[in-house]
Coordinates of C-alpha atoms in Angstrom, one line a residue:
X1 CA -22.0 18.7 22.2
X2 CA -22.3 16.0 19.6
X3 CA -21.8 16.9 16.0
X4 CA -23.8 15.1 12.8
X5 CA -21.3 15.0 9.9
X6 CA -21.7 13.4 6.7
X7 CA -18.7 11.9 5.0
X8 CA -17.8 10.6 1.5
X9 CA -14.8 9.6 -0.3
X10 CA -14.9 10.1 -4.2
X11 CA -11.4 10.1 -5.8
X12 CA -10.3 10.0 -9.1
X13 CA -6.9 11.0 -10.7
X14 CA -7.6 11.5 -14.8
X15 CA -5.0 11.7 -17.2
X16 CA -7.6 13.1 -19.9
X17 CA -4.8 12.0 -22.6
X18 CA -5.8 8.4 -22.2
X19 CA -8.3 6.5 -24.1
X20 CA -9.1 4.0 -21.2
X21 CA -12.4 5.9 -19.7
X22 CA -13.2 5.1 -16.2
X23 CA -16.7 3.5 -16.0
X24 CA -18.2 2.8 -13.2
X25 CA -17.0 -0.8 -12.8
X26 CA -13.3 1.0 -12.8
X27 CA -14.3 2.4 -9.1
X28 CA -15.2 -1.3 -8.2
X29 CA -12.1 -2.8 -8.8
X30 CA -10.6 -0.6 -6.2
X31 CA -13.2 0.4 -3.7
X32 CA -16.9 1.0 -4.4
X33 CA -18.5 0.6 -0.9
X34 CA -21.1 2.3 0.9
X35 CA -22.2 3.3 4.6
X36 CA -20.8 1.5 7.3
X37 CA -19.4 -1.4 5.2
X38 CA -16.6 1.0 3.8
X39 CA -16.1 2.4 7.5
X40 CA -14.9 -1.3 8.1
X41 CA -13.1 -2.0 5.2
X42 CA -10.9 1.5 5.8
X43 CA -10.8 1.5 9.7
X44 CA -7.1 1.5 11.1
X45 CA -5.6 1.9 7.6
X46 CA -3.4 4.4 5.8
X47 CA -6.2 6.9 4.1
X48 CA -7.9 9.7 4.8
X49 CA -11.2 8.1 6.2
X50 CA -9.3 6.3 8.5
X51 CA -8.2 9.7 9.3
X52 CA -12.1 10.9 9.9
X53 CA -13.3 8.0 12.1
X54 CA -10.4 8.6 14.6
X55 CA -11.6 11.8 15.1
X56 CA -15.4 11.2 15.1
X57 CA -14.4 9.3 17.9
X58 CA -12.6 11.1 20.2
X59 CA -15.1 14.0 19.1
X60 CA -18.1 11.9 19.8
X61 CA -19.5 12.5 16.3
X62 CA -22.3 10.7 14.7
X63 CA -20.5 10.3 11.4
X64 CA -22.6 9.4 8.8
X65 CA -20.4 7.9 5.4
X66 CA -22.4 7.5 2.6
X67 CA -19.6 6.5 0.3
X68 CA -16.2 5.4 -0.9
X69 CA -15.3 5.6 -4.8
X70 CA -11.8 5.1 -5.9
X71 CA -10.9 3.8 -8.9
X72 CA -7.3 3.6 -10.0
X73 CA -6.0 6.5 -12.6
X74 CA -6.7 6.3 -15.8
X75 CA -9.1 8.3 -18.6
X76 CA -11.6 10.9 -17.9
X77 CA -14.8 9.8 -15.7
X78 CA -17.6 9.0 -17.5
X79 CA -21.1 11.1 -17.2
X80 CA -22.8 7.7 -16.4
X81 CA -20.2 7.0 -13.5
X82 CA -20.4 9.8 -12.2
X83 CA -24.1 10.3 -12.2
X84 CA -24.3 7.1 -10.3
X85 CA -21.9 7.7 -7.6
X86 CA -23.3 11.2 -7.2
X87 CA -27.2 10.1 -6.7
X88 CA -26.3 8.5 -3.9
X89 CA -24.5 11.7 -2.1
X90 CA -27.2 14.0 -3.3
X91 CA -30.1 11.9 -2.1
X92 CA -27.9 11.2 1.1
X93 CA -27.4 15.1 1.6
X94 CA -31.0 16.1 1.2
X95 CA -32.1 13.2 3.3
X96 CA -29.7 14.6 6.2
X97 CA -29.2 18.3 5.4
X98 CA -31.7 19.5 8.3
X99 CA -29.5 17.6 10.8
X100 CA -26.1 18.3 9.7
X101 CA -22.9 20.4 11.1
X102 CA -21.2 19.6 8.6
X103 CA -19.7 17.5 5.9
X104 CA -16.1 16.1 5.5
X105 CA -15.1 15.0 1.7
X106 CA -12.2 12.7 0.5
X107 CA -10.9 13.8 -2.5
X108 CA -8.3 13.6 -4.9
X109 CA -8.0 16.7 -6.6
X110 CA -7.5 15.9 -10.5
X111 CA -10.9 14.6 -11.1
X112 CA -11.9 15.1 -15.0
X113 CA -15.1 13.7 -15.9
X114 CA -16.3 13.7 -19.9
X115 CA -18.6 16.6 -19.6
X116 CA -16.5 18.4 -17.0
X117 CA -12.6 19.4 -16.4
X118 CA -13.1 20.1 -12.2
X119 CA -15.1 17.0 -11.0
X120 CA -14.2 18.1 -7.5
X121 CA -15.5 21.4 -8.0
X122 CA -18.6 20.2 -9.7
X123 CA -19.3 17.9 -6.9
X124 CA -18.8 20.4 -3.8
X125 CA -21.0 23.0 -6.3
X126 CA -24.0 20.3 -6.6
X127 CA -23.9 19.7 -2.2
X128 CA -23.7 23.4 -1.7
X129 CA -27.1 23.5 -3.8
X130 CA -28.5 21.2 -1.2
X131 CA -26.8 22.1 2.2
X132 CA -26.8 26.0 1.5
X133 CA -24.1 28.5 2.4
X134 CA -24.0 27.6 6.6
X135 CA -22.7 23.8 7.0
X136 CA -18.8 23.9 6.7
X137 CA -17.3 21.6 4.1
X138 CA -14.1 20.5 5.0
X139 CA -12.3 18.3 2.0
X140 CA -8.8 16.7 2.2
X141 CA -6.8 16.4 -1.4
X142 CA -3.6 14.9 -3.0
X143 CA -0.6 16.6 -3.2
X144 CA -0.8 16.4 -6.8
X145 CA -4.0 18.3 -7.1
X146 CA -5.1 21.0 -9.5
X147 CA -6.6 23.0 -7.0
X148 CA -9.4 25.0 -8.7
X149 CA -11.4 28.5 -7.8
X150 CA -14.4 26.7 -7.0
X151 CA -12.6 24.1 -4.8
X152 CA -11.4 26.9 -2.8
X153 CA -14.8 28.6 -2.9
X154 CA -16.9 26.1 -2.0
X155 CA -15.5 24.4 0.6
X156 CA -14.2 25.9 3.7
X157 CA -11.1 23.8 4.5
X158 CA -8.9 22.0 2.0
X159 CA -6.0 19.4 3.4
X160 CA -3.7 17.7 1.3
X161 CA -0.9 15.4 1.9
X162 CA 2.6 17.0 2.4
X163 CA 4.8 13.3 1.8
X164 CA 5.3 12.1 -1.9
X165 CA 5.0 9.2 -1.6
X166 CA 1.8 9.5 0.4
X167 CA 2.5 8.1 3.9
X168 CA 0.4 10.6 5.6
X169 CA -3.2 10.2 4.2
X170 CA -4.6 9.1 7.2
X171 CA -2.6 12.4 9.1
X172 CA -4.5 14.8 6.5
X173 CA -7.5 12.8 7.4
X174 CA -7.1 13.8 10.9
X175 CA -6.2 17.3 10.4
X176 CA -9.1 18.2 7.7
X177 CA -11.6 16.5 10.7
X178 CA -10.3 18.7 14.1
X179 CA -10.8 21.8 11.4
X180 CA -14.1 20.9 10.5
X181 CA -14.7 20.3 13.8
X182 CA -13.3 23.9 15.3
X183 CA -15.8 25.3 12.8
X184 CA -18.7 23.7 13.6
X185 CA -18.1 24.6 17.5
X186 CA -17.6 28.1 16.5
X187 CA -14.4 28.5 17.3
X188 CA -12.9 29.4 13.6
X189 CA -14.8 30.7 10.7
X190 CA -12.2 29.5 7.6
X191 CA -11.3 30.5 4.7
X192 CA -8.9 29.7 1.3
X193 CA -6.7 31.2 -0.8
X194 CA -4.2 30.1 -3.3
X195 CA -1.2 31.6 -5.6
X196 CA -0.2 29.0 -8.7
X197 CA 2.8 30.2 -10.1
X198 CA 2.4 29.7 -14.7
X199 CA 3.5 25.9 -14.7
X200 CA 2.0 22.2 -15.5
X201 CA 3.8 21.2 -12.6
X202 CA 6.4 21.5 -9.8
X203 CA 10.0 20.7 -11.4
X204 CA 10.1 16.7 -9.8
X205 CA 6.2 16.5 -9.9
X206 CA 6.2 17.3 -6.4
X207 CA 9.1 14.9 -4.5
X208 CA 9.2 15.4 -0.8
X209 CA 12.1 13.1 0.0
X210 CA 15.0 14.9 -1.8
X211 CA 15.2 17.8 -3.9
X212 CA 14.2 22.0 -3.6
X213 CA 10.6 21.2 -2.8
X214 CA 11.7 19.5 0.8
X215 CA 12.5 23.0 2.2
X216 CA 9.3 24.3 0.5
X217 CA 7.3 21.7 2.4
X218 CA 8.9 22.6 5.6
X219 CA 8.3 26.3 5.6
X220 CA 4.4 25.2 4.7
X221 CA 4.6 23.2 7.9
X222 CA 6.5 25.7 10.0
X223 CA 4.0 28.6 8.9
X224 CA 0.7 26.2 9.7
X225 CA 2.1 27.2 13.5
X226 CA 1.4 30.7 12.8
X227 CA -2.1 32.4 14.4
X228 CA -4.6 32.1 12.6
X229 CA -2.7 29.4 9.9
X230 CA -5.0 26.4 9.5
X231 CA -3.7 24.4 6.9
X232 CA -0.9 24.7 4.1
X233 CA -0.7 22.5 1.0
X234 CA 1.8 22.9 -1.3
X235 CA 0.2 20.8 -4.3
X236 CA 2.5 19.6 -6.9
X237 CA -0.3 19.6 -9.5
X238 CA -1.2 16.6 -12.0
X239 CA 0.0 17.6 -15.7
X240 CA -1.6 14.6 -17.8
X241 CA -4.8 16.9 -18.3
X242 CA -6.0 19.5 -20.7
X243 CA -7.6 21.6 -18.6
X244 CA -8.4 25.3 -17.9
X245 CA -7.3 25.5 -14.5
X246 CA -3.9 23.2 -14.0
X247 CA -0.8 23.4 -12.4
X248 CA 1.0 23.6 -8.4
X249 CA -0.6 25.7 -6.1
X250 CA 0.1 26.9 -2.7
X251 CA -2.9 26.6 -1.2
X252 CA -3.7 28.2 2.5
X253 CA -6.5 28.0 4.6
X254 CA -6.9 30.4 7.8
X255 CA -8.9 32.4 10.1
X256 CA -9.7 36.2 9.8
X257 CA -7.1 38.5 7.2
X258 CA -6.1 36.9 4.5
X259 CA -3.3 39.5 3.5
X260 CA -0.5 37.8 5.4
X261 CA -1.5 34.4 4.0
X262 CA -1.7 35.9 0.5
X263 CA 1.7 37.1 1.0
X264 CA 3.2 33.8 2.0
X265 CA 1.6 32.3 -0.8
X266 CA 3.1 34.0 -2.9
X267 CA 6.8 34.1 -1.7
X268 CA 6.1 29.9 -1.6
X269 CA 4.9 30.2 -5.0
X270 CA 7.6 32.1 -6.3
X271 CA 10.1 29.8 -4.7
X272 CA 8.5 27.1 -7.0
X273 CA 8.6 28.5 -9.9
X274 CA 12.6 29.6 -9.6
X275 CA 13.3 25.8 -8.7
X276 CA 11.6 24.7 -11.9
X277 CA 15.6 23.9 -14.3
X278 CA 16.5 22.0 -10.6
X279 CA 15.6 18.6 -11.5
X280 CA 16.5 15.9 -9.3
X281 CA 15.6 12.8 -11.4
X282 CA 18.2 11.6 -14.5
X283 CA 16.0 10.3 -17.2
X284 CA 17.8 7.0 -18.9
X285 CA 16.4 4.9 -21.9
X286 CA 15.8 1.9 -20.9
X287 CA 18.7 -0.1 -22.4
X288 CA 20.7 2.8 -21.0
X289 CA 19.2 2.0 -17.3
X290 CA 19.7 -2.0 -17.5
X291 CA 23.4 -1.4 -18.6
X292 CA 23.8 0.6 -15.7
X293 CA 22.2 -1.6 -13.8
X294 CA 24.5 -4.4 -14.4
X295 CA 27.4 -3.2 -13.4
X296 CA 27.9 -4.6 -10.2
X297 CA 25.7 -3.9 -7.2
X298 CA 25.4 -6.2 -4.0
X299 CA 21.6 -5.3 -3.6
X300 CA 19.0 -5.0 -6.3
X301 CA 18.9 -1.9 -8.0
X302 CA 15.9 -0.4 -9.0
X303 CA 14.7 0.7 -12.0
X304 CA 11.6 2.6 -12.3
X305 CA 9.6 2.8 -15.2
X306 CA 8.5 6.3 -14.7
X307 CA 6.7 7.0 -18.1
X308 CA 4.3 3.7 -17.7
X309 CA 3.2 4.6 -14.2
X310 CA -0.5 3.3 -14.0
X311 CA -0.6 5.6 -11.4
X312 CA -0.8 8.6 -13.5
X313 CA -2.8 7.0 -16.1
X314 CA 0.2 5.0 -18.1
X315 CA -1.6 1.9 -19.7
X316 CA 0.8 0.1 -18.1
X317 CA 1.2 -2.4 -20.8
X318 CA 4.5 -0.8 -22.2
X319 CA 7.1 -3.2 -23.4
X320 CA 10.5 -1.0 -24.0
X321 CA 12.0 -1.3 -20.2
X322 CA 11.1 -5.0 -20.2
X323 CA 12.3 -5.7 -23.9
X324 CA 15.4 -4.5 -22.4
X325 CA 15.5 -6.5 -19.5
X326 CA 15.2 -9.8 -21.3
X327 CA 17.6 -8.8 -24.0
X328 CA 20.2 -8.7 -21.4
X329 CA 19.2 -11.9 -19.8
X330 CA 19.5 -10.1 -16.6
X331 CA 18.5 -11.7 -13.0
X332 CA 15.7 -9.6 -12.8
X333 CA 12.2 -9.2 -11.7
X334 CA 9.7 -7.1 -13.2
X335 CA 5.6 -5.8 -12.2
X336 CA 3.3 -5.5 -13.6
X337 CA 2.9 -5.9 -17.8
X338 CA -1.1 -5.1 -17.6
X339 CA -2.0 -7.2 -20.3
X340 CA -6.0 -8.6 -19.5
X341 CA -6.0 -11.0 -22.2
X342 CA -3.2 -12.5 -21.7
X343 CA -3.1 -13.1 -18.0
X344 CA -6.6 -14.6 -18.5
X345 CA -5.4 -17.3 -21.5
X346 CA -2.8 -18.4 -18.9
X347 CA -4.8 -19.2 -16.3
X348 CA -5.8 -22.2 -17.8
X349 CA -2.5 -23.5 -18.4
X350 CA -0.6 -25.1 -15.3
X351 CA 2.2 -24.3 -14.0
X352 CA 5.5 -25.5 -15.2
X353 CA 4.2 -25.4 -18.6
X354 CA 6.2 -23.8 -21.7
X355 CA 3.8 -21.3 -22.8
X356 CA 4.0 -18.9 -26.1
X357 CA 2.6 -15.5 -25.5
X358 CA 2.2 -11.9 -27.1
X359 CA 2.5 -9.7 -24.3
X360 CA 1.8 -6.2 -24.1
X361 CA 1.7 -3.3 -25.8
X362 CA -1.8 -3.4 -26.9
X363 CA -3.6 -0.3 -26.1
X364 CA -1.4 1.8 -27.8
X365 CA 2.0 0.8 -28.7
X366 CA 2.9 4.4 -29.5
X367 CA 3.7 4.9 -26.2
X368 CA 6.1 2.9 -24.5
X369 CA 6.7 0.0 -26.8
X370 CA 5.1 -2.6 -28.8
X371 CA 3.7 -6.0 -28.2
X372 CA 6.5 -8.9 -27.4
X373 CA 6.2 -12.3 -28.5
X374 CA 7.7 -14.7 -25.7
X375 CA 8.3 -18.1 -25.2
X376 CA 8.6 -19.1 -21.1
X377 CA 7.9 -20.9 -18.1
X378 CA 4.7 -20.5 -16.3
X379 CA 5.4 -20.1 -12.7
X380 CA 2.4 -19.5 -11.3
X381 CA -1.4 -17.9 -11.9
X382 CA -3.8 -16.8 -9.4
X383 CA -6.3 -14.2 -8.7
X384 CA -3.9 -11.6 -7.7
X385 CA -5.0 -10.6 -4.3
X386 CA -2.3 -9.5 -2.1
X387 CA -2.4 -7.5 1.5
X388 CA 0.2 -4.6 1.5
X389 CA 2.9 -4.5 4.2
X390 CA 4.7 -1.3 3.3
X391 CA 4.5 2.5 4.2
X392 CA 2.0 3.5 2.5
X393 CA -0.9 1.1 2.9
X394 CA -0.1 -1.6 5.6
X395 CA -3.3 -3.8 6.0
X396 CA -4.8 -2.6 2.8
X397 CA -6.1 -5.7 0.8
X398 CA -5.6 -5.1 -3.0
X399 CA -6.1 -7.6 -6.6
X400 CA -4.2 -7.4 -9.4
X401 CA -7.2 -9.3 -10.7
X402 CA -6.2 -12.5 -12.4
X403 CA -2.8 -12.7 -12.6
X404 CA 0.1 -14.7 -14.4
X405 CA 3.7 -15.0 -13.3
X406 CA 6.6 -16.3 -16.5
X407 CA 9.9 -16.5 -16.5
X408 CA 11.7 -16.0 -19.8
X409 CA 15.6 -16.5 -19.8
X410 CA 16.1 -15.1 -16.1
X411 CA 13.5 -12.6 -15.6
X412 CA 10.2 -13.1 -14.1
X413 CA 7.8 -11.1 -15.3
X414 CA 4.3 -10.7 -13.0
X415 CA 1.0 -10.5 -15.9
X416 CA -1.9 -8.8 -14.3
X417 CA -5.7 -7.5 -15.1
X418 CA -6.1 -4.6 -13.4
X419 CA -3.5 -1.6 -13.6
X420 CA -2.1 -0.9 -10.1
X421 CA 1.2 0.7 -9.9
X422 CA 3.9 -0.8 -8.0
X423 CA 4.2 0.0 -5.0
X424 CA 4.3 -2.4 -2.3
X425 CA 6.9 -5.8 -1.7
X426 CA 3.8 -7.7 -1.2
X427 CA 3.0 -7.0 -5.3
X428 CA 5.7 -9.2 -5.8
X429 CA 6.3 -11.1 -2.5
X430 CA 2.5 -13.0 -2.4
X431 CA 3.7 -14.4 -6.0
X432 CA 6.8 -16.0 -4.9
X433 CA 8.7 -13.6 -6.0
X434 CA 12.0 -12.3 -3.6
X435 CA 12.7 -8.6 -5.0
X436 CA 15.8 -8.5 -2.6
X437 CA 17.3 -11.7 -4.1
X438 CA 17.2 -10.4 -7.4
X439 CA 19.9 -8.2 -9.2
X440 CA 17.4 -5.4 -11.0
X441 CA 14.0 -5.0 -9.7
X442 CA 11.7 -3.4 -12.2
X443 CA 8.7 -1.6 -11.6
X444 CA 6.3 0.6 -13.0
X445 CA 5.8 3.4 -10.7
X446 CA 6.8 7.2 -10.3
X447 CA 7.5 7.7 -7.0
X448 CA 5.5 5.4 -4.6
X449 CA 7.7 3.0 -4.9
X450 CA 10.6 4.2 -2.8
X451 CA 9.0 4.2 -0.1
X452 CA 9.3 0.2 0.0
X453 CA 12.0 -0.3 -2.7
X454 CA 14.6 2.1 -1.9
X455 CA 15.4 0.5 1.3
X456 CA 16.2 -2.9 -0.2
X457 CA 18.2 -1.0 -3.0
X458 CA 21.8 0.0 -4.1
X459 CA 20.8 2.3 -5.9
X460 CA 17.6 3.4 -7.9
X461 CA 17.7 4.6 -12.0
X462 CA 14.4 6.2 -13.5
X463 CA 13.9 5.7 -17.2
X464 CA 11.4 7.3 -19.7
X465 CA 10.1 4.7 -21.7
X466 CA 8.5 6.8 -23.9
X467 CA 5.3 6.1 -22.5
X468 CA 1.6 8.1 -21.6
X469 CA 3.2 9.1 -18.2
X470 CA 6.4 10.6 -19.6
X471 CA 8.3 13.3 -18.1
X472 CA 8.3 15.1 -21.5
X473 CA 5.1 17.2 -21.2
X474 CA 6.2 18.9 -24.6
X475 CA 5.4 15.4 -26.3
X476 CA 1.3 16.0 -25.6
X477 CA -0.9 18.2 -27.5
X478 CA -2.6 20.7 -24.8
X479 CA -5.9 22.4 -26.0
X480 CA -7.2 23.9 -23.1
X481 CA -4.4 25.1 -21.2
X482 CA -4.0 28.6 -20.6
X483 CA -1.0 30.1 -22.5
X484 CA 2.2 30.8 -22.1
X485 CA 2.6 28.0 -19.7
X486 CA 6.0 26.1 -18.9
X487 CA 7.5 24.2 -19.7
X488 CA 4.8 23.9 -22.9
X489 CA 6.2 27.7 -23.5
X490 CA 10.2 27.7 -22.2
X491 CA 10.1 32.0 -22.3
X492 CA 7.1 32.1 -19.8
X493 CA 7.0 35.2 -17.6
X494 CA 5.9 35.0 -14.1
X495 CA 2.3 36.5 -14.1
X496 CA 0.9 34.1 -11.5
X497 CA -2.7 33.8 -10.0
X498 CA -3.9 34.6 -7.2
X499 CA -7.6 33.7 -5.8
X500 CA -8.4 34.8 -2.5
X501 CA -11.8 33.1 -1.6
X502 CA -15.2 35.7 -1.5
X503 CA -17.2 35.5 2.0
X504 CA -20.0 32.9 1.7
X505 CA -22.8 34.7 1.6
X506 CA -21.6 36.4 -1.4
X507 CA -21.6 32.6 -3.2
X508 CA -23.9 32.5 -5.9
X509 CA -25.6 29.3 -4.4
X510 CA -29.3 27.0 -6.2
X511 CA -32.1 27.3 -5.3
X512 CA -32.1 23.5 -3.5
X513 CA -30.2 25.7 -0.2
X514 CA -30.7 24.5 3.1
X515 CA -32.1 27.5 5.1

């Protein structure tokens, strides 16, 4: 039997302490592409539709995508954006609804719009108006989702990565589809549950290479092999968002009686939460990482700028960890500064030139440094496009957008447009840039970028540069947030909550159903 599904990817992380909203044209610089043109763009790569097509294949599915929106992190979603990416789900859901079996959603997890903390939740509430209580929604998710009640309500499967950094997006991709594919031949009828323990996040925002959260993960994993065990996600959470309904989850998704499942949850819950003093990363200031640096590695050592990670929303234009690095004169590289004015002033200038900038620190240089005014040499400019090599998205084509590469003294700094995090060699590599000849390698990045960095290091060092990303969640002012909440309140008691999904036809559902 041949199943119609209707896919859609629409992903957002928001750090709702930014002032950067993303707009519509925010999605474009990363992917905006509809129908079959985004099915060719992401076929054979490292992401969760990938993940769908290879099993509407073997499954024989007519797979119907209507969508892909990503736009890199940054501020809330605006209304506008998200009424526009949302027309053309809704219209492509009521245009299929009387043929479907079912639906399969790409999702990040920490969506916040401006008129809505739980995008993901608004999203899978407006296509259960349409599509009614009986197609299954299956929905894969980050591993740094805020899973919320109506996320777990209103779809019937949830998947999220278990590798930080993400190497298995197109694995969750996979997994989500044979699920939703079970269901819709009647073999399972699932259901979700989750216990979040009273925290922003897990202890090293949700490592899975070293640290207490490895042997978490594996338990998850070993317990998906129990009966009746569909999927476990152990979600690290997002904290960068004030927001009723934050913070890790273990999130389970299974067949028949939930009890067992509610009481794994919650021993994996409560495991998290006595692991949160059992930090793994040491914070350094920035001068304190480049002195470290310098004494005496044969390999690059890396140091991460974890506090300007445009991957969690950092501006990416902080200043301190580079301010650092040229005031040692160190043999270094460095990516990226985003700084959109001045990589486009420079690309009029040629290469070779001696060129006088102000760089950086112009959204806000309260967090992570203020603007530096250089003098250097002009290495190169171009329009920033570069196709990844590394772990986590091989064959992905990516922009910086116009971008700018100077050397000043002996570090060569890499200017760009759009705010990417680093992640990849290629980010450096395709602007004649060799990170393993170099003696420190910076980057802005939390995490990701071990997966290609750490094997070309001798070591790695993480600083907190005092930026929009930093480790310090006491440093922002929460609103929403329930209370007490740790580490926001150090004497927190362990009171955490449990939501244990209701049968669907008790699902208050509009009017629009499906019959």
């Amino acid at each position: 039997m041949s199943f119609r599904v209707l896919s859609a990817q629409i992903m957002h992380e928001s750090n709702s302490f930014s002032v950067r909203l993303t707009s519509l044209d925010r999605f474009a610089d990363v992917i905006l592409l509809h129908g079959d043109e985004a099915l060719r763009a992401l076929d054979g790569t490292n992401t969760e539709v990938a993940g769908f097509l290879d099993v509407a294949r073997e499954r024989s599915w007519e797979l119907v995508h209507v969508i892909s929106a990503h736009a890199n992190p940054a501020g809330c979603v605006t209304e506008e954006a998200f009424e526009e990416i949302m027309k053309v789900v809704e219209e492509a859901a009521r245009r299929e609804r009387e043929r479907l079996d079912g639906m399969l959603l790409a999702f990040h997890g920490a969506m916040v719009t401006t008129h809505s903390g739980d995008g993901e939740g608004e999203i899978l509430e407006r296509l259960r108006a349409i599509v009614g209580r009986n197609t299954p929604i299956a929905a894969t998710l980050d591993l740094h989702a805020n899973v919320t009640r109506r996320m777990c309500e209103l779809a019937d499967i949830l998947v999220s990565y278990k590798t930080y950094p993400h190497i298995d997006m197109r694995v969750a991709g996979r997994h989500a589809g044979e699920l939703l594919h079970r269901t819709m031949a009647g073999e399972i009828k699932p259901h979700t549950l989750f216990v979040r323990p009273p925290m922003l996040e897990d202890a090293n925002g949700g490592r899975t290479d070293v640290g207490p959260l490895v042997a978490v993960m594996d338990r998850a994993r070993e317990y998906e092999s129990e009966p009746n065990v569909l999927a476990v996600s152990v979600n690290g959470a997002f904290p960068y968002a004030d927001i009723d309904e934050i913070g890790p989850t273990i999130t389970v998704t299974y067949n028949g009686d939930p009890e067992p499942h509610r009481l794994f949850a919650e021993e994996m819950a409560k495991a998290m939460w006595d692991m949160r003093h059992d930090l793994v990363n040491r914070f350094l200031s920035p001068e304190e990482a480049v002195a470290s640096a310098l004494a005496g590695d044969d390999r690059p050592v890396v140091i991460a700028d974890y506090a300007d990670n445009p991957g969690a929303g950092g501006y990416g234009d902080g200043t301190n960890l580079l301010r650092a690095l040229i005031a040692a004169d160190a043999d270094a590289c460095f990516c990226p500064i985003v700084d959109p004015e001045t990589a486009s002033q420079l690309q009029s200038r040629k290469p070779g030139e001696t060129v006088s900038i102000r760089l950086g620190g112009k959204v806000n240089a309260s967090f992570g440094g203020e603007s530096l005014d250089l003098t250097g040499t002009l290495l190169s400019v171009s329009d920033g496009s570069y196709t990844c090599d590394g772990p986590m998205y091989e064959g992905v084509r990516m922009s910086f957008g116009p971008t700018a590469v100077i050397k000043v003294g002996r570090v060569q700094v890499v200017i760009v447009t759009e705010p990417h995090q680093c992640h990849d060699l290629q980010q450096f590599l395709a602007f004649d840039i060799d990170p393993r000849a170099k003696r420190i390698v910076g980057v802005k990045s939390m995490q990701h970028f071990r997966a290609a960095f750490e094997p070309i290091a001798s070591r790695v060092l993480v600083c907190d540069s005092g930026a929009l990303a930093s480790p310090d969640l006491t440093k922002f002012t929460f609103h929403r947030v329930p209370r007490p909440m740790y580490p926001l309140d150090p004497n927190t008691p362990y009171n955490p909550e449990v939501f244990i999904r209701t049968r669907r036809s008790d699902m208050p559902i509009a009017s629009e159903n499906k019959v």
